[in-house]
mmCIF file of C-alpha atoms and ligand atoms in Angstrom:
data_model
loop_
_atom_site.group_PDB
_atom_site.id
_atom_site.type_symbol
_atom_site.label_atom_id
_atom_site.label_comp_id
_atom_site.label_asym_id
_atom_site.label_seq_id
_atom_site.Cartn_x
_atom_site.Cartn_y
_atom_site.Cartn_z
ATOM 1 C CA MET F 1 61.371 -39.737 127.777
ATOM 2 C CA LYS F 2 62.842 -40.706 131.139
ATOM 3 C CA ILE F 3 61.865 -38.777 134.284
ATOM 4 C CA ALA F 4 63.753 -38.971 137.584
ATOM 5 C CA ILE F 5 61.617 -38.085 140.600
ATOM 6 C CA ILE F 6 63.554 -37.158 143.744
ATOM 7 C CA ILE F 7 62.020 -37.488 147.201
ATOM 8 C CA GLY F 8 63.434 -37.659 150.716
ATOM 9 C CA THR F 9 61.007 -36.380 153.329
ATOM 10 C CA ARG F 10 57.397 -36.761 154.321
ATOM 11 C CA PRO F 11 56.053 -33.690 152.473
ATOM 12 C CA GLU F 12 57.909 -34.639 149.289
ATOM 13 C CA ILE F 13 56.309 -38.092 149.322
ATOM 14 C CA ILE F 14 52.853 -36.517 149.705
ATOM 15 C CA LYS F 15 53.348 -33.807 147.094
ATOM 16 C CA MET F 16 55.101 -36.020 144.533
ATOM 17 C CA ALA F 17 52.431 -38.744 144.893
ATOM 18 C CA PRO F 18 50.026 -37.066 142.410
ATOM 19 C CA ILE F 19 52.918 -36.742 139.914
ATOM 20 C CA ILE F 20 53.775 -40.424 140.358
ATOM 21 C CA HIS F 21 50.133 -41.446 139.966
ATOM 22 C CA PHE F 22 49.749 -39.343 136.828
ATOM 23 C CA CYS F 23 52.981 -40.683 135.302
ATOM 24 C CA THR F 24 51.719 -44.200 135.997
ATOM 25 C CA LYS F 25 48.358 -43.427 134.389
ATOM 26 C CA GLU F 26 50.092 -42.026 131.292
ATOM 27 C CA ASN F 27 52.438 -45.012 131.187
ATOM 28 C CA LEU F 28 55.531 -42.784 131.329
ATOM 29 C CA ASN F 29 59.022 -44.035 132.013
ATOM 30 C CA PHE F 30 59.974 -42.746 135.451
ATOM 31 C CA TYR F 31 62.286 -43.584 138.322
ATOM 32 C CA ILE F 32 61.723 -42.799 142.004
ATOM 33 C CA ILE F 33 64.901 -41.897 143.908
ATOM 34 C CA HIS F 34 64.450 -41.689 147.703
ATOM 35 C CA THR F 35 67.339 -40.150 149.668
ATOM 36 C CA GLU F 36 65.766 -41.416 152.919
ATOM 37 C CA GLN F 37 66.422 -38.083 154.595
ATOM 38 C CA HIS F 38 63.356 -39.294 156.488
ATOM 39 C CA TYR F 39 63.841 -42.929 157.455
ATOM 40 C CA ASP F 40 61.440 -43.532 160.366
ATOM 41 C CA LYS F 41 58.538 -45.723 159.276
ATOM 42 C CA GLY F 42 56.099 -43.053 160.512
ATOM 43 C CA LEU F 43 57.695 -40.357 158.329
ATOM 44 C CA SER F 44 58.416 -42.431 155.220
ATOM 45 C CA GLU F 45 57.205 -46.012 154.609
ATOM 46 C CA GLN F 46 53.791 -45.314 156.130
ATOM 47 C CA PHE F 47 53.271 -42.625 153.487
ATOM 48 C CA PHE F 48 54.113 -44.999 150.635
ATOM 49 C CA ASP F 49 51.443 -47.359 151.988
ATOM 50 C CA ASP F 50 48.834 -44.658 152.650
ATOM 51 C CA LEU F 51 49.340 -43.002 149.263
ATOM 52 C CA ASN F 52 49.456 -46.328 147.455
ATOM 53 C CA LEU F 53 52.876 -45.733 145.883
ATOM 54 C CA ARG F 54 55.231 -48.284 144.419
ATOM 55 C CA LYS F 55 58.527 -48.734 146.246
ATOM 56 C CA PRO F 56 61.389 -46.378 145.244
ATOM 57 C CA ASP F 57 63.672 -47.633 142.466
ATOM 58 C CA TYR F 58 66.691 -46.332 144.375
ATOM 59 C CA SER F 59 67.088 -45.638 148.117
ATOM 60 C CA LEU F 60 70.100 -43.789 149.461
ATOM 61 C CA ASN F 61 70.132 -44.133 153.228
ATOM 62 C CA VAL F 62 71.242 -40.497 153.668
ATOM 63 C CA GLY F 63 69.530 -40.084 157.045
ATOM 64 C CA SER F 64 70.102 -37.236 159.494
ATOM 65 C CA GLY F 65 73.108 -34.978 159.998
ATOM 66 C CA THR F 66 74.204 -31.388 159.736
ATOM 67 C CA HIS F 67 72.730 -29.549 156.772
ATOM 68 C CA GLY F 68 75.988 -29.658 154.820
ATOM 69 C CA MET F 69 76.570 -33.328 155.494
ATOM 70 C CA GLN F 70 73.004 -34.300 154.651
ATOM 71 C CA THR F 71 72.937 -32.231 151.460
ATOM 72 C CA GLY F 72 76.411 -33.441 150.457
ATOM 73 C CA ASN F 73 75.639 -37.108 151.002
ATOM 74 C CA ALA F 74 72.414 -36.800 149.032
ATOM 75 C CA LEU F 75 74.260 -34.979 146.223
ATOM 76 C CA ILE F 76 76.904 -37.716 145.950
ATOM 77 C CA GLY F 77 74.298 -40.494 146.000
ATOM 78 C CA ILE F 78 71.902 -38.872 143.538
ATOM 79 C CA GLU F 79 74.680 -38.013 141.073
ATOM 80 C CA LYS F 80 75.719 -41.681 140.815
ATOM 81 C CA ILE F 81 72.164 -42.732 140.051
ATOM 82 C CA LEU F 82 71.579 -39.981 137.492
ATOM 83 C CA ILE F 83 74.791 -40.986 135.685
ATOM 84 C CA LYS F 84 73.414 -44.514 135.521
ATOM 85 C CA ILE F 85 69.867 -43.815 134.364
ATOM 86 C CA VAL F 86 70.505 -40.663 132.278
ATOM 87 C CA PRO F 87 67.063 -39.067 132.653
ATOM 88 C CA ASP F 88 65.769 -36.319 130.353
ATOM 89 C CA ILE F 89 64.526 -34.324 133.328
ATOM 90 C CA VAL F 90 64.897 -34.395 137.116
ATOM 91 C CA LEU F 91 61.898 -33.347 139.194
ATOM 92 C CA VAL F 92 62.398 -32.001 142.698
ATOM 93 C CA GLN F 93 59.722 -30.727 145.044
ATOM 94 C CA GLY F 94 59.797 -27.905 147.562
ATOM 95 C CA ASP F 95 62.717 -26.766 149.650
ATOM 96 C CA THR F 96 64.309 -29.609 151.572
ATOM 97 C CA ASN F 97 67.987 -30.511 151.626
ATOM 98 C CA THR F 98 67.046 -33.466 149.417
ATOM 99 C CA ALA F 99 65.469 -31.170 146.821
ATOM 100 C CA LEU F 100 68.536 -28.921 146.740
ATOM 101 C CA ALA F 101 70.842 -31.940 146.362
ATOM 102 C CA GLY F 102 68.690 -33.374 143.562
ATOM 103 C CA ALA F 103 68.636 -30.095 141.641
ATOM 104 C CA LEU F 104 72.382 -29.557 142.047
ATOM 105 C CA ALA F 105 73.246 -33.101 140.999
ATOM 106 C CA ALA F 106 71.115 -32.711 137.875
ATOM 107 C CA VAL F 107 72.324 -29.289 136.795
ATOM 108 C CA LYS F 108 75.959 -30.325 137.095
ATOM 109 C CA LEU F 109 75.227 -33.203 134.729
ATOM 110 C CA HIS F 110 73.434 -30.787 132.338
ATOM 111 C CA ILE F 111 70.095 -32.445 132.973
ATOM 112 C CA PRO F 112 67.182 -29.963 133.136
ATOM 113 C CA VAL F 113 65.540 -29.526 136.520
ATOM 114 C CA GLY F 114 61.797 -29.133 137.017
ATOM 115 C CA HIS F 115 61.034 -27.456 140.330
ATOM 116 C CA ILE F 116 57.616 -28.281 141.692
ATOM 117 C CA GLU F 117 56.395 -25.663 144.199
ATOM 118 C CA ALA F 118 58.677 -22.919 142.901
ATOM 119 C CA GLY F 119 58.604 -19.283 143.991
ATOM 120 C CA LEU F 120 57.726 -19.606 147.666
ATOM 121 C CA ARG F 121 59.474 -17.079 149.899
ATOM 122 C CA SER F 122 59.296 -16.301 153.604
ATOM 123 C CA TYR F 123 62.235 -13.864 153.536
ATOM 124 C CA ASP F 124 63.140 -15.448 156.887
ATOM 125 C CA LEU F 125 66.803 -16.374 156.554
ATOM 126 C CA ARG F 126 66.787 -18.440 159.756
ATOM 127 C CA MET F 127 64.974 -21.101 157.739
ATOM 128 C CA PRO F 128 67.179 -23.632 155.934
ATOM 129 C CA GLU F 129 64.302 -24.039 153.484
ATOM 130 C CA GLU F 130 64.531 -20.386 152.427
ATOM 131 C CA HIS F 131 68.129 -20.887 151.270
ATOM 132 C CA ASN F 132 67.290 -24.149 149.539
ATOM 133 C CA ARG F 133 64.363 -22.900 147.496
ATOM 134 C CA ARG F 134 66.089 -19.726 146.351
ATOM 135 C CA LEU F 135 68.991 -21.794 145.068
ATOM 136 C CA ILE F 136 66.768 -24.391 143.417
ATOM 137 C CA ASP F 137 64.643 -21.749 141.685
ATOM 138 C CA HIS F 138 67.720 -20.187 140.137
ATOM 139 C CA ILE F 139 69.100 -23.415 138.663
ATOM 140 C CA SER F 140 65.849 -24.879 137.359
ATOM 141 C CA SER F 141 64.803 -24.936 133.709
ATOM 142 C CA TYR F 142 61.087 -25.362 134.434
ATOM 143 C CA LEU F 143 59.528 -23.715 137.455
ATOM 144 C CA PHE F 144 56.066 -24.857 138.511
ATOM 145 C CA ALA F 145 54.659 -22.036 140.617
ATOM 146 C CA PRO F 146 51.564 -22.935 142.634
ATOM 147 C CA THR F 147 50.071 -19.426 142.497
ATOM 148 C CA GLU F 148 50.182 -16.078 140.734
ATOM 149 C CA GLU F 149 52.020 -14.652 143.779
ATOM 150 C CA ASN F 150 54.780 -17.243 143.366
ATOM 151 C CA PHE F 151 54.922 -16.510 139.632
ATOM 152 C CA LYS F 152 55.427 -12.786 140.324
ATOM 153 C CA ILE F 153 58.164 -13.469 142.874
ATOM 154 C CA LEU F 154 60.070 -15.584 140.356
ATOM 155 C CA LYS F 155 59.684 -13.007 137.603
ATOM 156 C CA GLY F 156 60.829 -10.304 140.036
ATOM 157 C CA GLU F 157 63.981 -12.315 140.734
ATOM 158 C CA ASN F 158 64.680 -12.775 137.020
ATOM 159 C CA VAL F 159 64.993 -16.540 137.153
ATOM 160 C CA TRP F 160 66.254 -17.877 133.856
ATOM 161 C CA GLY F 161 63.988 -20.925 133.635
ATOM 162 C CA GLU F 162 60.432 -20.917 132.249
ATOM 163 C CA VAL F 163 57.708 -20.338 134.828
ATOM 164 C CA PHE F 164 54.244 -21.951 134.761
ATOM 165 C CA ILE F 165 51.352 -21.485 137.184
ATOM 166 C CA THR F 166 49.976 -24.919 138.039
ATOM 167 C CA GLY F 167 48.432 -24.973 141.511
ATOM 168 C CA ASN F 168 49.957 -27.128 144.223
ATOM 169 C CA THR F 169 49.925 -30.928 143.980
ATOM 170 C CA VAL F 170 49.069 -31.047 147.696
ATOM 171 C CA ILE F 171 45.461 -30.239 146.753
ATOM 172 C CA ASP F 172 45.425 -33.091 144.191
ATOM 173 C CA ALA F 173 46.538 -35.435 146.972
ATOM 174 C CA CYS F 174 43.889 -34.189 149.442
ATOM 175 C CA ILE F 175 41.086 -34.614 146.945
ATOM 176 C CA ARG F 176 42.237 -38.081 145.877
ATOM 177 C CA HIS F 177 42.754 -39.467 149.363
ATOM 178 C CA TYR F 178 40.173 -37.696 151.485
ATOM 179 C CA LYS F 179 37.364 -40.246 151.092
ATOM 180 C CA ILE F 180 39.774 -43.149 151.568
ATOM 181 C CA ALA F 181 40.962 -41.454 154.778
ATOM 182 C CA LEU F 182 37.445 -41.184 156.152
ATOM 183 C CA GLU F 183 36.880 -44.899 155.484
ATOM 184 C CA ARG F 184 40.249 -46.299 156.487
ATOM 185 C CA SER F 185 41.737 -44.119 159.231
ATOM 186 C CA SER F 186 41.308 -45.585 162.692
ATOM 187 C CA ILE F 187 42.884 -42.652 164.530
ATOM 188 C CA ARG F 188 39.565 -41.743 166.205
ATOM 189 C CA LYS F 189 39.864 -44.896 168.340
ATOM 190 C CA ILE F 190 42.808 -43.490 170.252
ATOM 191 C CA LEU F 191 41.564 -39.903 170.620
ATOM 192 C CA ARG F 192 40.584 -38.712 174.079
ATOM 193 C CA PHE F 193 38.588 -35.715 172.845
ATOM 194 C CA LYS F 194 35.518 -35.198 170.680
ATOM 195 C CA LYS F 195 36.327 -31.539 170.074
ATOM 196 C CA PHE F 196 39.958 -30.702 169.501
ATOM 197 C CA VAL F 197 42.459 -28.465 167.792
ATOM 198 C CA LEU F 198 45.041 -30.156 165.551
ATOM 199 C CA CYS F 199 48.523 -28.992 166.511
ATOM 200 C CA THR F 200 51.853 -29.736 164.766
ATOM 201 C CA ILE F 201 55.282 -28.257 165.483
ATOM 202 C CA HIS F 202 58.467 -29.261 163.708
ATOM 203 C CA ARG F 203 60.233 -26.249 162.146
ATOM 204 C CA ALA F 204 63.931 -26.064 162.947
ATOM 205 C CA GLU F 205 63.728 -22.349 163.834
ATOM 206 C CA ASN F 206 61.099 -23.201 166.459
ATOM 207 C CA ILE F 207 62.379 -26.364 168.059
ATOM 208 C CA ASP F 208 66.162 -25.937 167.802
ATOM 209 C CA ASP F 209 65.936 -22.507 169.452
ATOM 210 C CA LEU F 210 65.387 -23.009 173.196
ATOM 211 C CA THR F 211 63.573 -19.706 173.754
ATOM 212 C CA ASN F 212 61.137 -20.436 170.938
ATOM 213 C CA LEU F 213 60.651 -23.999 172.169
ATOM 214 C CA GLN F 214 59.924 -22.785 175.713
ATOM 215 C CA ASN F 215 57.495 -20.213 174.322
ATOM 216 C CA ILE F 216 55.688 -22.882 172.337
ATOM 217 C CA VAL F 217 55.399 -25.119 175.401
ATOM 218 C CA GLU F 218 53.935 -22.185 177.326
ATOM 219 C CA ILE F 219 51.400 -21.587 174.552
ATOM 220 C CA LEU F 220 50.324 -25.230 174.513
ATOM 221 C CA VAL F 221 50.095 -25.544 178.298
ATOM 222 C CA ASN F 222 47.878 -22.443 178.497
ATOM 223 C CA PHE F 223 45.873 -23.164 175.353
ATOM 224 C CA PRO F 224 42.098 -22.630 175.707
ATOM 225 C CA ASP F 225 40.993 -25.775 173.771
ATOM 226 C CA ASN F 226 41.939 -29.460 173.706
ATOM 227 C CA LEU F 227 44.993 -30.156 171.575
ATOM 228 C CA VAL F 228 45.895 -33.287 169.594
ATOM 229 C CA LEU F 229 49.618 -33.156 168.890
ATOM 230 C CA PRO F 230 51.101 -35.712 166.447
ATOM 231 C CA ILE F 231 54.765 -35.339 167.304
ATOM 232 C CA HIS F 232 57.727 -35.245 164.877
ATOM 233 C CA PRO F 233 60.593 -37.374 166.298
ATOM 234 C CA HIS F 234 62.899 -34.349 166.359
ATOM 235 C CA THR F 235 60.385 -32.253 168.320
ATOM 236 C CA LYS F 236 60.094 -35.115 170.815
ATOM 237 C CA LYS F 237 63.877 -35.386 171.155
ATOM 238 C CA GLN F 238 64.258 -31.644 171.766
ATOM 239 C CA LEU F 239 61.424 -31.554 174.308
ATOM 240 C CA GLU F 240 63.001 -34.493 176.162
ATOM 241 C CA LEU F 241 66.479 -32.994 175.998
ATOM 242 C CA HIS F 242 65.289 -29.797 177.690
ATOM 243 C CA ASN F 243 63.007 -31.585 180.170
ATOM 244 C CA LEU F 244 59.956 -29.904 178.666
ATOM 245 C CA ILE F 245 57.956 -32.968 177.657
ATOM 246 C CA THR F 246 56.536 -33.528 181.180
ATOM 247 C CA LYS F 247 55.030 -30.027 181.124
ATOM 248 C CA LEU F 248 52.883 -31.153 178.199
ATOM 249 C CA LYS F 249 51.394 -34.051 180.162
ATOM 250 C CA THR F 250 48.208 -32.181 181.076
ATOM 251 C CA PRO F 251 44.568 -33.230 180.570
ATOM 252 C CA HIS F 252 43.898 -30.952 177.597
ATOM 253 C CA ILE F 253 46.903 -32.128 175.526
ATOM 254 C CA GLN F 254 47.119 -35.517 173.818
ATOM 255 C CA ILE F 255 50.485 -36.326 172.258
ATOM 256 C CA ILE F 256 50.311 -39.045 169.612
ATOM 257 C CA PRO F 257 53.007 -40.576 167.329
ATOM 258 C CA PRO F 258 53.537 -38.860 163.936
ATOM 259 C CA ALA F 259 50.260 -39.255 162.022
ATOM 260 C CA GLY F 260 50.243 -41.182 158.756
ATOM 261 C CA TYR F 261 48.736 -39.411 155.751
ATOM 262 C CA LEU F 262 45.230 -40.859 156.050
ATOM 263 C CA ASP F 263 45.168 -40.181 159.793
ATOM 264 C CA LEU F 264 46.298 -36.607 159.214
ATOM 265 C CA LEU F 265 43.505 -36.060 156.688
ATOM 266 C CA TRP F 266 41.009 -37.485 159.186
ATOM 267 C CA LEU F 267 42.309 -35.137 161.895
ATOM 268 C CA LEU F 268 42.109 -32.156 159.535
ATOM 269 C CA LYS F 269 38.510 -32.984 158.688
ATOM 270 C CA HIS F 270 37.400 -33.405 162.287
ATOM 271 C CA CYS F 271 39.355 -30.701 164.124
ATOM 272 C CA MET F 272 37.844 -27.331 165.045
ATOM 273 C CA TYR F 273 40.852 -25.477 163.711
ATOM 274 C CA VAL F 274 44.643 -25.861 163.449
ATOM 275 C CA LEU F 275 47.658 -24.500 165.354
ATOM 276 C CA SER F 276 50.836 -25.234 163.403
ATOM 277 C CA ASP F 277 54.181 -24.162 162.003
ATOM 278 C CA SER F 278 53.857 -26.466 158.977
ATOM 279 C CA GLY F 279 53.782 -25.086 155.440
ATOM 280 C CA GLY F 280 51.964 -28.082 153.962
ATOM 281 C CA ILE F 281 49.152 -27.965 156.518
ATOM 282 C CA GLN F 282 48.525 -24.289 155.697
ATOM 283 C CA GLU F 283 47.871 -25.451 152.132
ATOM 284 C CA GLU F 284 45.941 -28.629 152.935
ATOM 285 C CA ALA F 285 43.590 -26.742 155.265
ATOM 286 C CA THR F 286 42.371 -24.666 152.283
ATOM 287 C CA ALA F 287 41.214 -27.734 150.306
ATOM 288 C CA PRO F 288 37.423 -27.473 149.934
ATOM 289 C CA VAL F 289 37.050 -30.881 151.615
ATOM 290 C CA PHE F 290 38.540 -29.386 154.819
ATOM 291 C CA ASN F 291 38.046 -25.599 154.712
ATOM 292 C CA LYS F 292 39.838 -25.088 158.041
ATOM 293 C CA PHE F 293 41.582 -22.131 159.654
ATOM 294 C CA VAL F 294 45.245 -22.246 160.731
ATOM 295 C CA PHE F 295 46.899 -20.133 163.425
ATOM 296 C CA VAL F 296 50.508 -20.098 162.245
ATOM 297 C CA LEU F 297 53.249 -20.325 164.889
ATOM 298 C CA ARG F 298 55.872 -18.550 162.797
ATOM 299 C CA GLU F 299 57.111 -15.007 162.402
ATOM 300 C CA LYS F 300 56.518 -15.048 158.661
ATOM 301 C CA THR F 301 54.743 -17.297 156.219
ATOM 302 C CA ASP F 302 55.636 -18.412 152.719
ATOM 303 C CA ARG F 303 51.947 -19.260 152.195
ATOM 304 C CA ILE F 304 50.719 -15.675 151.987
ATOM 305 C CA GLU F 305 47.756 -16.665 149.777
ATOM 306 C CA ALA F 306 46.205 -18.596 152.678
ATOM 307 C CA VAL F 307 46.404 -15.454 154.833
ATOM 308 C CA LYS F 308 44.993 -13.209 152.108
ATOM 309 C CA LYS F 309 42.052 -15.563 151.497
ATOM 310 C CA GLY F 310 41.184 -15.742 155.208
ATOM 311 C CA PHE F 311 42.414 -19.293 155.880
ATOM 312 C CA ALA F 312 45.361 -18.416 158.132
ATOM 313 C CA MET F 313 46.786 -15.868 160.550
ATOM 314 C CA VAL F 314 50.492 -15.542 161.328
ATOM 315 C CA LEU F 315 51.012 -15.154 165.075
ATOM 316 C CA GLY F 316 54.703 -15.750 165.823
ATOM 317 C CA THR F 317 55.615 -17.546 169.049
ATOM 318 C CA ILE F 318 55.278 -14.969 171.835
ATOM 319 C CA PRO F 319 52.838 -16.647 174.258
ATOM 320 C CA GLN F 320 50.830 -13.585 175.327
ATOM 321 C CA LYS F 321 50.260 -12.480 171.750
ATOM 322 C CA VAL F 322 49.413 -15.939 170.433
ATOM 323 C CA LEU F 323 47.010 -16.755 173.273
ATOM 324 C CA SER F 324 45.189 -13.423 173.123
ATOM 325 C CA GLU F 325 44.811 -13.568 169.302
ATOM 326 C CA VAL F 326 43.523 -17.145 169.457
ATOM 327 C CA GLN F 327 41.044 -16.213 172.199
ATOM 328 C CA LYS F 328 39.888 -13.156 170.258
ATOM 329 C CA ASN F 329 39.401 -14.961 166.936
ATOM 330 C CA LYS F 330 38.685 -18.604 167.591
ATOM 331 C CA ASP F 331 34.873 -18.420 167.658
ATOM 332 C CA LYS F 332 34.813 -16.507 164.386
ATOM 333 C CA ILE F 333 36.908 -19.020 162.449
ATOM 334 C CA ILE F 334 35.341 -22.335 163.470
ATOM 335 C CA ASN F 335 32.787 -22.404 160.644
ATOM 336 C CA LEU F 336 34.547 -20.739 157.728
ATOM 337 C CA PRO F 337 32.391 -19.823 154.734
ATOM 338 C CA LYS F 338 33.170 -22.135 151.806
ATOM 339 C CA LYS F 339 35.591 -20.662 149.288
ATOM 340 C CA PRO F 340 37.959 -22.053 146.669
ATOM 341 C CA SER F 341 41.519 -22.967 147.641
ATOM 342 C CA PRO F 342 44.165 -20.472 146.467
ATOM 343 C CA TYR F 343 46.372 -23.517 145.759
ATOM 344 C CA GLY F 344 44.376 -24.839 142.819
ATOM 345 C CA ASP F 345 41.610 -27.233 141.938
ATOM 346 C CA GLY F 346 43.389 -30.578 142.198
ATOM 347 C CA ASN F 347 44.822 -30.776 138.672
ATOM 348 C CA ALA F 348 48.349 -29.540 139.330
ATOM 349 C CA ALA F 349 50.072 -32.864 138.561
ATOM 350 C CA GLN F 350 48.373 -33.144 135.187
ATOM 351 C CA LYS F 351 49.332 -29.550 134.289
ATOM 352 C CA ILE F 352 52.965 -30.158 135.286
ATOM 353 C CA ILE F 353 53.320 -33.385 133.319
ATOM 354 C CA ARG F 354 51.631 -31.879 130.250
ATOM 355 C CA VAL F 355 54.198 -29.027 130.249
ATOM 356 C CA ILE F 356 57.045 -31.535 130.528
ATOM 357 C CA GLN F 357 55.643 -33.675 127.702
ATOM 358 C CA GLN F 358 55.311 -30.614 125.486
ATOM 359 C CA LYS F 359 58.758 -29.233 126.287
ATOM 360 C CA LEU F 360 60.749 -32.445 126.033
ATOM 361 C CA HIS F 361 59.272 -33.940 122.884
HETATM 362 C C1 UD1 B 1 62.691 -31.619 156.869
HETATM 363 C C2 UD1 B 1 62.753 -30.416 155.941
HETATM 364 C C3 UD1 B 1 61.553 -29.520 156.187
HETATM 365 C C4 UD1 B 1 60.263 -30.295 156.101
HETATM 366 C C5 UD1 B 1 60.330 -31.455 157.072
HETATM 367 C C6 UD1 B 1 59.074 -32.282 157.061
HETATM 368 C C7 UD1 B 1 65.053 -29.649 155.380
HETATM 369 C C8 UD1 B 1 66.037 -28.572 155.607
HETATM 370 N N1 UD1 B 1 63.944 -29.605 156.169
HETATM 371 O O1 UD1 B 1 62.803 -31.123 158.194
HETATM 372 O O2 UD1 B 1 61.521 -28.495 155.219
HETATM 373 O O3 UD1 B 1 59.176 -29.459 156.446
HETATM 374 O O4 UD1 B 1 61.468 -32.269 156.711
HETATM 375 O O5 UD1 B 1 59.038 -33.144 158.154
HETATM 376 O O6 UD1 B 1 65.250 -30.495 154.537
HETATM 377 N N2 UD1 B 1 64.536 -37.459 162.441
HETATM 378 C C9 UD1 B 1 64.082 -38.673 162.893
HETATM 379 N N3 UD1 B 1 63.619 -39.571 161.979
HETATM 380 C C10 UD1 B 1 63.566 -39.322 160.648
HETATM 381 C C11 UD1 B 1 64.048 -38.095 160.199
HETATM 382 C C12 UD1 B 1 64.511 -37.166 161.083
HETATM 383 O O7 UD1 B 1 64.116 -38.940 164.088
HETATM 384 O O8 UD1 B 1 63.109 -40.186 159.884
HETATM 385 C C13 UD1 B 1 65.031 -36.458 163.402
HETATM 386 C C14 UD1 B 1 66.541 -36.472 163.555
HETATM 387 O O9 UD1 B 1 66.845 -36.096 164.861
HETATM 388 C C15 UD1 B 1 66.976 -35.361 162.622
HETATM 389 C C16 UD1 B 1 65.854 -34.372 162.787
HETATM 390 O O10 UD1 B 1 64.678 -35.163 162.950
HETATM 391 O O11 UD1 B 1 68.221 -34.854 162.930
HETATM 392 C C17 UD1 B 1 65.680 -33.413 161.647
HETATM 393 O O12 UD1 B 1 65.418 -34.152 160.466
HETATM 394 P P1 UD1 B 1 65.689 -33.506 159.021
HETATM 395 O O13 UD1 B 1 65.284 -34.432 157.957
HETATM 396 O O14 UD1 B 1 67.068 -32.989 158.990
HETATM 397 O O15 UD1 B 1 64.755 -32.246 159.041
HETATM 398 P P2 UD1 B 1 63.193 -32.080 159.383
HETATM 399 O O16 UD1 B 1 63.096 -31.216 160.615
HETATM 400 O O17 UD1 B 1 62.431 -33.333 159.346
#
């Protein structure tokens, strides 16, 4: 059995890592195809090093561009490779342009698609990811839903593939790498604060919309606690373009380069709580090794389980609302009672590969 594993961005590298490690352990025949949608060392190569992954078998140099161009270039590149290696299954993860291109390339060659992290929905059509995941879910043969909620969504949409509840591989990765992060990360050396809130902002609907970006800057500038802000290159570019970056140069905000995986785990462990628009961080924060609360800077979340289990609150981006909700709740959420993660127990990769082995033999 030959497996093609498609990756392109930082979260795909993290969430496919447990699959790659498990395939290696089981001595399976697999190929890693990297579109290089993310090409900066801090968003790509650093993660291969931190997660101890072998280099990709194929790299496509797709890079940045409009959504159509990026998806199209990835589709053309991936198709050529799939024709060459003829895999029995193509695995894609999540909702990026890379994942959509990988799934499309496969289905057009009649190769079954396995969609890892299937069934997430925000119902927010401003998000490119919402289009991507809906399309991927409806062309996949095997859908690996992290939670019961995701399973129900997929059943409600009458997807034609088979759906399995597996947990999310992000928890596998946290558990595997957490201790290594505490030993190896040296991020503390550059931190100005002992007590801080971890803050990340990168969603297109937040930073490509000037009003939302200005609102976010206002929130950060008036935030009641110290903020450590590892900055995505695109967020930095947009803040510079609109002359907003200087506003963030205040004593309670520390901007740092994009954090590598081990550094991010260290920051998650040592922060008081999180302020973010990231999907992955909403999941990672629920891992028992972190058990942290996330204030979500989005109108809607596709990680509803985190909200239901008391790990997250969706606040939108209107400064007055966000700041008053944070002020009202922050003391209550600093020491969360320990509870299991709604995203599984760290065995998602094994469950996914076992299904594939059973189905394809
Ligand atoms: C992509 C995913 C998003 C995911 C995120 C993780 C899509 C539609 N979006 O968003 O779901 O949460 O990755 O980070 O696929 N850039 C760099 N260096 C890089 C890559 C990008 O500077 O290595 C800059 C470029 O200006 C680029 C912009 O970031 O145009 C956006 O990059 P892109 O990969 O298109 O989307 P992300 O916002 O990273």
